[in-house]
JSON list of N, CA and C in Angstrom, two decimals:
[
{"chain": "A", "resi": 1, "resn": "THR", "atom": "N", "xyz": [15.69, -96.91, -116.34]},
{"chain": "A", "resi": 1, "resn": "THR", "atom": "CA", "xyz": [14.63, -96.75, -117.35]},
{"chain": "A", "resi": 1, "resn": "THR", "atom": "C", "xyz": [13.48, -95.91, -116.82]},
{"chain": "A", "resi": 2, "resn": "GLU", "atom": "N", "xyz": [13.35, -95.85, -115.47]},
{"chain": "A", "resi": 2, "resn": "GLU", "atom": "CA", "xyz": [12.33, -95.02, -114.87]},
{"chain": "A", "resi": 2, "resn": "GLU", "atom": "C", "xyz": [12.89, -94.23, -113.74]},
{"chain": "A", "resi": 3, "resn": "PHE", "atom": "N", "xyz": [12.40, -92.96, -113.55]},
{"chain": "A", "resi": 3, "resn": "PHE", "atom": "CA", "xyz": [12.93, -92.13, -112.49]},
{"chain": "A", "resi": 3, "resn": "PHE", "atom": "C", "xyz": [11.77, -91.26, -112.02]},
{"chain": "A", "resi": 4, "resn": "ASN", "atom": "N", "xyz": [11.67, -91.04, -110.70]},
{"chain": "A", "resi": 4, "resn": "ASN", "atom": "CA", "xyz": [10.68, -90.17, -110.15]},
{"chain": "A", "resi": 4, "resn": "ASN", "atom": "C", "xyz": [11.25, -89.51, -108.86]},
{"chain": "A", "resi": 5, "resn": "MET", "atom": "N", "xyz": [11.25, -88.22, -108.78]},
{"chain": "A", "resi": 5, "resn": "MET", "atom": "CA", "xyz": [11.69, -87.53, -107.59]},
{"chain": "A", "resi": 5, "resn": "MET", "atom": "C", "xyz": [10.62, -86.52, -107.15]},
{"chain": "A", "resi": 6, "resn": "GLN", "atom": "N", "xyz": [10.39, -86.56, -105.81]},
{"chain": "A", "resi": 6, "resn": "GLN", "atom": "CA", "xyz": [9.37, -85.70, -105.24]},
{"chain": "A", "resi": 6, "resn": "GLN", "atom": "C", "xyz": [9.97, -84.99, -104.01]},
{"chain": "A", "resi": 7, "resn": "VAL", "atom": "N", "xyz": [9.57, -83.72, -103.83]},
{"chain": "A", "resi": 7, "resn": "VAL", "atom": "CA", "xyz": [10.03, -82.92, -102.64]},
{"chain": "A", "resi": 7, "resn": "VAL", "atom": "C", "xyz": [8.77, -82.43, -101.94]},
{"chain": "A", "resi": 8, "resn": "TYR", "atom": "N", "xyz": [8.79, -82.54, -100.61]},
{"chain": "A", "resi": 8, "resn": "TYR", "atom": "CA", "xyz": [7.65, -82.12, -99.77]},
{"chain": "A", "resi": 8, "resn": "TYR", "atom": "C", "xyz": [8.05, -81.13, -98.73]},
{"chain": "A", "resi": 9, "resn": "ASN", "atom": "N", "xyz": [7.18, -80.17, -98.40]},
{"chain": "A", "resi": 9, "resn": "ASN", "atom": "CA", "xyz": [7.46, -79.29, -97.32]},
{"chain": "A", "resi": 9, "resn": "ASN", "atom": "C", "xyz": [7.10, -79.89, -95.96]},
{"chain": "A", "resi": 10, "resn": "ARG", "atom": "N", "xyz": [7.29, -79.14, -94.88]},
{"chain": "A", "resi": 10, "resn": "ARG", "atom": "CA", "xyz": [7.06, -79.67, -93.56]},
{"chain": "A", "resi": 10, "resn": "ARG", "atom": "C", "xyz": [5.58, -80.05, -93.28]},
{"chain": "A", "resi": 11, "resn": "TRP", "atom": "N", "xyz": [4.65, -79.54, -94.10]},
{"chain": "A", "resi": 11, "resn": "TRP", "atom": "CA", "xyz": [3.24, -79.87, -93.92]},
{"chain": "A", "resi": 11, "resn": "TRP", "atom": "C", "xyz": [2.78, -81.00, -94.82]},
{"chain": "A", "resi": 12, "resn": "GLY", "atom": "N", "xyz": [3.73, -81.60, -95.60]},
{"chain": "A", "resi": 12, "resn": "GLY", "atom": "CA", "xyz": [3.41, -82.68, -96.46]},
{"chain": "A", "resi": 12, "resn": "GLY", "atom": "C", "xyz": [2.91, -82.28, -97.85]},
{"chain": "A", "resi": 13, "resn": "GLN", "atom": "N", "xyz": [3.00, -80.99, -98.11]},
{"chain": "A", "resi": 13, "resn": "GLN", "atom": "CA", "xyz": [2.58, -80.53, -99.47]},
{"chain": "A", "resi": 13, "resn": "GLN", "atom": "C", "xyz": [3.69, -80.78, -100.44]},
{"chain": "A", "resi": 14, "resn": "GLN", "atom": "N", "xyz": [3.34, -81.40, -101.55]},
{"chain": "A", "resi": 14, "resn": "GLN", "atom": "CA", "xyz": [4.35, -81.64, -102.59]},
{"chain": "A", "resi": 14, "resn": "GLN", "atom": "C", "xyz": [4.71, -80.33, -103.26]},
{"chain": "A", "resi": 15, "resn": "VAL", "atom": "N", "xyz": [6.00, -79.98, -103.25]},
{"chain": "A", "resi": 15, "resn": "VAL", "atom": "CA", "xyz": [6.49, -78.73, -103.83]},
{"chain": "A", "resi": 15, "resn": "VAL", "atom": "C", "xyz": [7.23, -78.96, -105.12]},
{"chain": "A", "resi": 16, "resn": "TYR", "atom": "N", "xyz": [7.57, -80.23, -105.42]},
{"chain": "A", "resi": 16, "resn": "TYR", "atom": "CA", "xyz": [8.38, -80.52, -106.66]},
{"chain": "A", "resi": 16, "resn": "TYR", "atom": "C", "xyz": [8.09, -81.96, -107.07]},
{"chain": "A", "resi": 17, "resn": "LEU", "atom": "N", "xyz": [8.01, -82.19, -108.35]},
{"chain": "A", "resi": 17, "resn": "LEU", "atom": "CA", "xyz": [7.90, -83.50, -108.93]},
{"chain": "A", "resi": 17, "resn": "LEU", "atom": "C", "xyz": [8.61, -83.49, -110.26]},
{"chain": "A", "resi": 18, "resn": "THR", "atom": "N", "xyz": [9.40, -84.53, -110.53]},
{"chain": "A", "resi": 18, "resn": "THR", "atom": "CA", "xyz": [10.03, -84.67, -111.83]},
{"chain": "A", "resi": 18, "resn": "THR", "atom": "C", "xyz": [10.21, -86.14, -112.12]},
{"chain": "A", "resi": 19, "resn": "GLU", "atom": "N", "xyz": [10.14, -86.43, -113.42]},
{"chain": "A", "resi": 19, "resn": "GLU", "atom": "CA", "xyz": [10.49, -87.78, -113.93]},
{"chain": "A", "resi": 19, "resn": "GLU", "atom": "C", "xyz": [11.66, -87.65, -114.93]},
{"chain": "A", "resi": 20, "resn": "SER", "atom": "N", "xyz": [12.24, -86.47, -115.00]},
{"chain": "A", "resi": 20, "resn": "SER", "atom": "CA", "xyz": [13.33, -86.18, -115.94]},
{"chain": "A", "resi": 20, "resn": "SER", "atom": "C", "xyz": [14.65, -86.66, -115.33]},
{"chain": "A", "resi": 21, "resn": "THR", "atom": "N", "xyz": [15.50, -87.21, -116.17]},
{"chain": "A", "resi": 21, "resn": "THR", "atom": "CA", "xyz": [16.82, -87.67, -115.74]},
{"chain": "A", "resi": 21, "resn": "THR", "atom": "C", "xyz": [17.98, -86.72, -116.25]},
{"chain": "A", "resi": 22, "resn": "ASN", "atom": "N", "xyz": [17.60, -85.55, -116.62]},
{"chain": "A", "resi": 22, "resn": "ASN", "atom": "CA", "xyz": [18.60, -84.64, -117.23]},
{"chain": "A", "resi": 22, "resn": "ASN", "atom": "C", "xyz": [19.50, -83.95, -116.18]},
{"chain": "A", "resi": 23, "resn": "GLY", "atom": "N", "xyz": [19.36, -84.29, -114.92]},
{"chain": "A", "resi": 23, "resn": "GLY", "atom": "CA", "xyz": [20.25, -83.82, -113.88]},
{"chain": "A", "resi": 23, "resn": "GLY", "atom": "C", "xyz": [19.81, -82.54, -113.24]},
{"chain": "A", "resi": 24, "resn": "ARG", "atom": "N", "xyz": [18.78, -81.88, -113.72]},
{"chain": "A", "resi": 24, "resn": "ARG", "atom": "CA", "xyz": [18.31, -80.64, -113.11]},
{"chain": "A", "resi": 24, "resn": "ARG", "atom": "C", "xyz": [17.36, -81.01, -111.95]},
{"chain": "A", "resi": 25, "resn": "GLY", "atom": "N", "xyz": [17.45, -80.30, -110.84]},
{"chain": "A", "resi": 25, "resn": "GLY", "atom": "CA", "xyz": [16.66, -80.59, -109.69]},
{"chain": "A", "resi": 25, "resn": "GLY", "atom": "C", "xyz": [15.78, -79.41, -109.31]},
{"chain": "A", "resi": 26, "resn": "TRP", "atom": "N", "xyz": [15.28, -79.51, -108.09]},
{"chain": "A", "resi": 26, "resn": "TRP", "atom": "CA", "xyz": [14.37, -78.47, -107.56]},
{"chain": "A", "resi": 26, "resn": "TRP", "atom": "C", "xyz": [15.12, -77.20, -107.33]},
{"chain": "A", "resi": 27, "resn": "ASP", "atom": "N", "xyz": [14.55, -76.05, -107.75]},
{"chain": "A", "resi": 27, "resn": "ASP", "atom": "CA", "xyz": [15.24, -74.74, -107.62]},
{"chain": "A", "resi": 27, "resn": "ASP", "atom": "C", "xyz": [14.78, -73.96, -106.43]},
{"chain": "A", "resi": 28, "resn": "GLY", "atom": "N", "xyz": [14.01, -74.61, -105.51]},
{"chain": "A", "resi": 28, "resn": "GLY", "atom": "CA", "xyz": [13.55, -73.95, -104.30]},
{"chain": "A", "resi": 28, "resn": "GLY", "atom": "C", "xyz": [12.26, -73.15, -104.46]},
{"chain": "A", "resi": 29, "resn": "ARG", "atom": "N", "xyz": [11.59, -73.37, -105.59]},
{"chain": "A", "resi": 29, "resn": "ARG", "atom": "CA", "xyz": [10.38, -72.56, -105.87]},
{"chain": "A", "resi": 29, "resn": "ARG", "atom": "C", "xyz": [9.18, -73.53, -106.03]},
{"chain": "A", "resi": 30, "resn": "LEU", "atom": "N", "xyz": [8.01, -72.93, -105.82]},
{"chain": "A", "resi": 30, "resn": "LEU", "atom": "CA", "xyz": [6.76, -73.58, -106.11]},
{"chain": "A", "resi": 30, "resn": "LEU", "atom": "C", "xyz": [5.87, -72.61, -106.81]},
{"chain": "A", "resi": 31, "resn": "ASN", "atom": "N", "xyz": [5.51, -72.93, -108.02]},
{"chain": "A", "resi": 31, "resn": "ASN", "atom": "CA", "xyz": [4.72, -71.96, -108.90]},
{"chain": "A", "resi": 31, "resn": "ASN", "atom": "C", "xyz": [5.42, -70.61, -108.99]},
{"chain": "A", "resi": 32, "resn": "GLU", "atom": "N", "xyz": [6.74, -70.65, -109.20]},
{"chain": "A", "resi": 32, "resn": "GLU", "atom": "CA", "xyz": [7.59, -69.44, -109.34]},
{"chain": "A", "resi": 32, "resn": "GLU", "atom": "C", "xyz": [7.73, -68.61, -108.13]},
{"chain": "A", "resi": 33, "resn": "VAL", "atom": "N", "xyz": [7.23, -69.13, -106.96]},
{"chain": "A", "resi": 33, "resn": "VAL", "atom": "CA", "xyz": [7.41, -68.43, -105.69]},
{"chain": "A", "resi": 33, "resn": "VAL", "atom": "C", "xyz": [8.45, -69.12, -104.88]},
{"chain": "A", "resi": 34, "resn": "GLU", "atom": "N", "xyz": [9.46, -68.32, -104.41]},
{"chain": "A", "resi": 34, "resn": "GLU", "atom": "CA", "xyz": [10.51, -68.90, -103.56]},
{"chain": "A", "resi": 34, "resn": "GLU", "atom": "C", "xyz": [9.89, -69.43, -102.27]},
{"chain": "A", "resi": 35, "resn": "GLN", "atom": "N", "xyz": [10.28, -70.64, -101.94]},
{"chain": "A", "resi": 35, "resn": "GLN", "atom": "CA", "xyz": [9.80, -71.25, -100.72]},
{"chain": "A", "resi": 35, "resn": "GLN", "atom": "C", "xyz": [10.63, -70.84, -99.55]},
{"chain": "A", "resi": 36, "resn": "PRO", "atom": "N", "xyz": [10.09, -70.91, -98.31]},
{"chain": "A", "resi": 36, "resn": "PRO", "atom": "CA", "xyz": [10.87, -70.47, -97.15]},
{"chain": "A", "resi": 36, "resn": "PRO", "atom": "C", "xyz": [12.02, -71.39, -96.86]},
{"chain": "A", "resi": 37, "resn": "MET", "atom": "N", "xyz": [13.03, -70.86, -96.26]},
{"chain": "A", "resi": 37, "resn": "MET", "atom": "CA", "xyz": [14.19, -71.68, -95.79]},
{"chain": "A", "resi": 37, "resn": "MET", "atom": "C", "xyz": [13.64, -72.70, -94.80]},
{"chain": "A", "resi": 38, "resn": "GLY", "atom": "N", "xyz": [14.25, -73.87, -94.78]},
{"chain": "A", "resi": 38, "resn": "GLY", "atom": "CA", "xyz": [13.88, -74.91, -93.87]},
{"chain": "A", "resi": 38, "resn": "GLY", "atom": "C", "xyz": [14.21, -76.28, -94.41]},
{"chain": "A", "resi": 39, "resn": "VAL", "atom": "N", "xyz": [13.69, -77.30, -93.78]},
{"chain": "A", "resi": 39, "resn": "VAL", "atom": "CA", "xyz": [13.99, -78.69, -94.10]},
{"chain": "A", "resi": 39, "resn": "VAL", "atom": "C", "xyz": [12.87, -79.24, -94.98]},
{"chain": "A", "resi": 40, "resn": "TYR", "atom": "N", "xyz": [13.21, -79.92, -96.04]},
{"chain": "A", "resi": 40, "resn": "TYR", "atom": "CA", "xyz": [12.24, -80.51, -96.98]},
{"chain": "A", "resi": 40, "resn": "TYR", "atom": "C", "xyz": [12.62, -81.96, -97.11]},
{"chain": "A", "resi": 41, "resn": "VAL", "atom": "N", "xyz": [11.60, -82.78, -97.32]},
{"chain": "A", "resi": 41, "resn": "VAL", "atom": "CA", "xyz": [11.76, -84.22, -97.51]},
{"chain": "A", "resi": 41, "resn": "VAL", "atom": "C", "xyz": [11.75, -84.59, -98.95]},
{"chain": "A", "resi": 42, "resn": "TYR", "atom": "N", "xyz": [12.66, -85.43, -99.40]},
{"chain": "A", "resi": 42, "resn": "TYR", "atom": "CA", "xyz": [12.63, -85.93, -100.76]},
{"chain": "A", "resi": 42, "resn": "TYR", "atom": "C", "xyz": [12.49, -87.44, -100.81]},
{"chain": "A", "resi": 43, "resn": "THR", "atom": "N", "xyz": [11.89, -87.91, -101.92]},
{"chain": "A", "resi": 43, "resn": "THR", "atom": "CA", "xyz": [11.85, -89.33, -102.21]},
{"chain": "A", "resi": 43, "resn": "THR", "atom": "C", "xyz": [12.25, -89.49, -103.65]},
{"chain": "A", "resi": 44, "resn": "ILE", "atom": "N", "xyz": [13.02, -90.53, -103.92]},
{"chain": "A", "resi": 44, "resn": "ILE", "atom": "CA", "xyz": [13.48, -90.83, -105.29]},
{"chain": "A", "resi": 44, "resn": "ILE", "atom": "C", "xyz": [13.16, -92.33, -105.49]},
{"chain": "A", "resi": 45, "resn": "GLN", "atom": "N", "xyz": [12.52, -92.62, -106.64]},
{"chain": "A", "resi": 45, "resn": "GLN", "atom": "CA", "xyz": [12.27, -94.00, -107.03]},
{"chain": "A", "resi": 45, "resn": "GLN", "atom": "C", "xyz": [12.86, -94.19, -108.42]},
{"chain": "A", "resi": 46, "resn": "VAL", "atom": "N", "xyz": [13.70, -95.20, -108.57]},
{"chain": "A", "resi": 46, "resn": "VAL", "atom": "CA", "xyz": [14.38, -95.39, -109.84]},
{"chain": "A", "resi": 46, "resn": "VAL", "atom": "C", "xyz": [14.36, -96.90, -110.19]},
{"chain": "A", "resi": 47, "resn": "THR", "atom": "N", "xyz": [14.18, -97.18, -111.45]},
{"chain": "A", "resi": 47, "resn": "THR", "atom": "CA", "xyz": [14.27, -98.53, -111.97]},
{"chain": "A", "resi": 47, "resn": "THR", "atom": "C", "xyz": [15.36, -98.52, -113.05]},
{"chain": "A", "resi": 48, "resn": "PHE", "atom": "N", "xyz": [16.34, -99.36, -112.88]},
{"chain": "A", "resi": 48, "resn": "PHE", "atom": "CA", "xyz": [17.47, -99.45, -113.82]},
{"chain": "A", "resi": 48, "resn": "PHE", "atom": "C", "xyz": [17.16, -100.33, -114.98]},
{"chain": "A", "resi": 49, "resn": "GLY", "atom": "N", "xyz": [17.98, -100.29, -116.02]},
{"chain": "A", "resi": 49, "resn": "GLY", "atom": "CA", "xyz": [17.78, -101.08, -117.21]},
{"chain": "A", "resi": 49, "resn": "GLY", "atom": "C", "xyz": [17.73, -102.56, -116.99]},
{"chain": "A", "resi": 50, "resn": "ASN", "atom": "N", "xyz": [18.36, -103.03, -115.90]},
{"chain": "A", "resi": 50, "resn": "ASN", "atom": "CA", "xyz": [18.39, -104.48, -115.60]},
{"chain": "A", "resi": 50, "resn": "ASN", "atom": "C", "xyz": [17.17, -104.89, -114.80]},
{"chain": "A", "resi": 51, "resn": "GLY", "atom": "N", "xyz": [16.23, -103.95, -114.55]},
{"chain": "A", "resi": 51, "resn": "GLY", "atom": "CA", "xyz": [14.99, -104.25, -113.84]},
{"chain": "A", "resi": 51, "resn": "GLY", "atom": "C", "xyz": [15.06, -104.03, -112.34]},
{"chain": "A", "resi": 52, "resn": "VAL", "atom": "N", "xyz": [16.25, -103.77, -111.80]},
{"chain": "A", "resi": 52, "resn": "VAL", "atom": "CA", "xyz": [16.39, -103.52, -110.38]},
{"chain": "A", "resi": 52, "resn": "VAL", "atom": "C", "xyz": [15.80, -102.19, -110.00]},
{"chain": "A", "resi": 53, "resn": "ALA", "atom": "N", "xyz": [14.89, -102.16, -109.01]},
{"chain": "A", "resi": 53, "resn": "ALA", "atom": "CA", "xyz": [14.24, -100.96, -108.54]},
{"chain": "A", "resi": 53, "resn": "ALA", "atom": "C", "xyz": [14.78, -100.55, -107.17]},
{"chain": "A", "resi": 54, "resn": "GLU", "atom": "N", "xyz": [15.04, -99.29, -106.99]},
{"chain": "A", "resi": 54, "resn": "GLU", "atom": "CA", "xyz": [15.50, -98.79, -105.66]},
{"chain": "A", "resi": 54, "resn": "GLU", "atom": "C", "xyz": [14.70, -97.58, -105.29]},
{"chain": "A", "resi": 55, "resn": "ARG", "atom": "N", "xyz": [14.63, -97.34, -103.98]},
{"chain": "A", "resi": 55, "resn": "ARG", "atom": "CA", "xyz": [13.94, -96.15, -103.47]},
{"chain": "A", "resi": 55, "resn": "ARG", "atom": "C", "xyz": [14.86, -95.48, -102.45]},
{"chain": "A", "resi": 56, "resn": "TYR", "atom": "N", "xyz": [14.94, -94.17, -102.53]},
{"chain": "A", "resi": 56, "resn": "TYR", "atom": "CA", "xyz": [15.77, -93.40, -101.57]},
{"chain": "A", "resi": 56, "resn": "TYR", "atom": "C", "xyz": [14.85, -92.31, -101.01]},
{"chain": "A", "resi": 57, "resn": "GLN", "atom": "N", "xyz": [15.17, -91.92, -99.76]},
{"chain": "A", "resi": 57, "resn": "GLN", "atom": "CA", "xyz": [14.50, -90.82, -99.12]},
{"chain": "A", "resi": 57, "resn": "GLN", "atom": "C", "xyz": [15.38, -90.19, -98.11]},
{"chain": "A", "resi": 58, "resn": "GLY", "atom": "N", "xyz": [15.10, -88.93, -97.87]},
{"chain": "A", "resi": 58, "resn": "GLY", "atom": "CA", "xyz": [15.94, -88.16, -96.92]},
{"chain": "A", "resi": 58, "resn": "GLY", "atom": "C", "xyz": [15.40, -86.79, -96.80]},
{"chain": "A", "resi": 59, "resn": "ASN", "atom": "N", "xyz": [16.30, -85.92, -96.30]},
{"chain": "A", "resi": 59, "resn": "ASN", "atom": "CA", "xyz": [15.86, -84.49, -96.18]},
{"chain": "A", "resi": 59, "resn": "ASN", "atom": "C", "xyz": [16.98, -83.61, -96.71]},
{"chain": "A", "resi": 60, "resn": "VAL", "atom": "N", "xyz": [16.60, -82.39, -97.05]},
{"chain": "A", "resi": 60, "resn": "VAL", "atom": "CA", "xyz": [17.52, -81.43, -97.61]},
{"chain": "A", "resi": 60, "resn": "VAL", "atom": "C", "xyz": [17.11, -80.08, -96.95]},
{"chain": "A", "resi": 61, "resn": "SER", "atom": "N", "xyz": [18.14, -79.29, -96.59]},
{"chain": "A", "resi": 61, "resn": "SER", "atom": "CA", "xyz": [17.86, -77.95, -96.02]},
{"chain": "A", "resi": 61, "resn": "SER", "atom": "C", "xyz": [17.97, -76.93, -97.14]},
{"chain": "A", "resi": 62, "resn": "LEU", "atom": "N", "xyz": [16.92, -76.08, -97.26]},
{"chain": "A", "resi": 62, "resn": "LEU", "atom": "CA", "xyz": [16.93, -75.02, -98.21]},
{"chain": "A", "resi": 62, "resn": "LEU", "atom": "C", "xyz": [17.47, -73.79, -97.50]},
{"chain": "A", "resi": 63, "resn": "LEU", "atom": "N", "xyz": [18.54, -73.22, -98.03]},
{"chain": "A", "resi": 63, "resn": "LEU", "atom": "CA", "xyz": [19.18, -72.02, -97.54]},
{"chain": "A", "resi": 63, "resn": "LEU", "atom": "C", "xyz": [19.25, -70.98, -98.62]},
{"chain": "A", "resi": 64, "resn": "ARG", "atom": "N", "xyz": [19.12, -69.73, -98.27]},
{"chain": "A", "resi": 64, "resn": "ARG", "atom": "CA", "xyz": [19.24, -68.62, -99.24]},
{"chain": "A", "resi": 64, "resn": "ARG", "atom": "C", "xyz": [20.36, -67.71, -98.83]}
]
């Protein structure tokens, strides 16, 4: 029933935020500017219809 995904660069700047569950994710841009290749941190917070809440976090490598 609730979804929140955030992506941060190596300096802790948030480069992406969505609450949409339509399956589209970060395209590697911030304000239409391609971000540099490297490692980015993501966090996902989700609450399911039965009330169970879960949190995930990890990293993703941006390659071009």
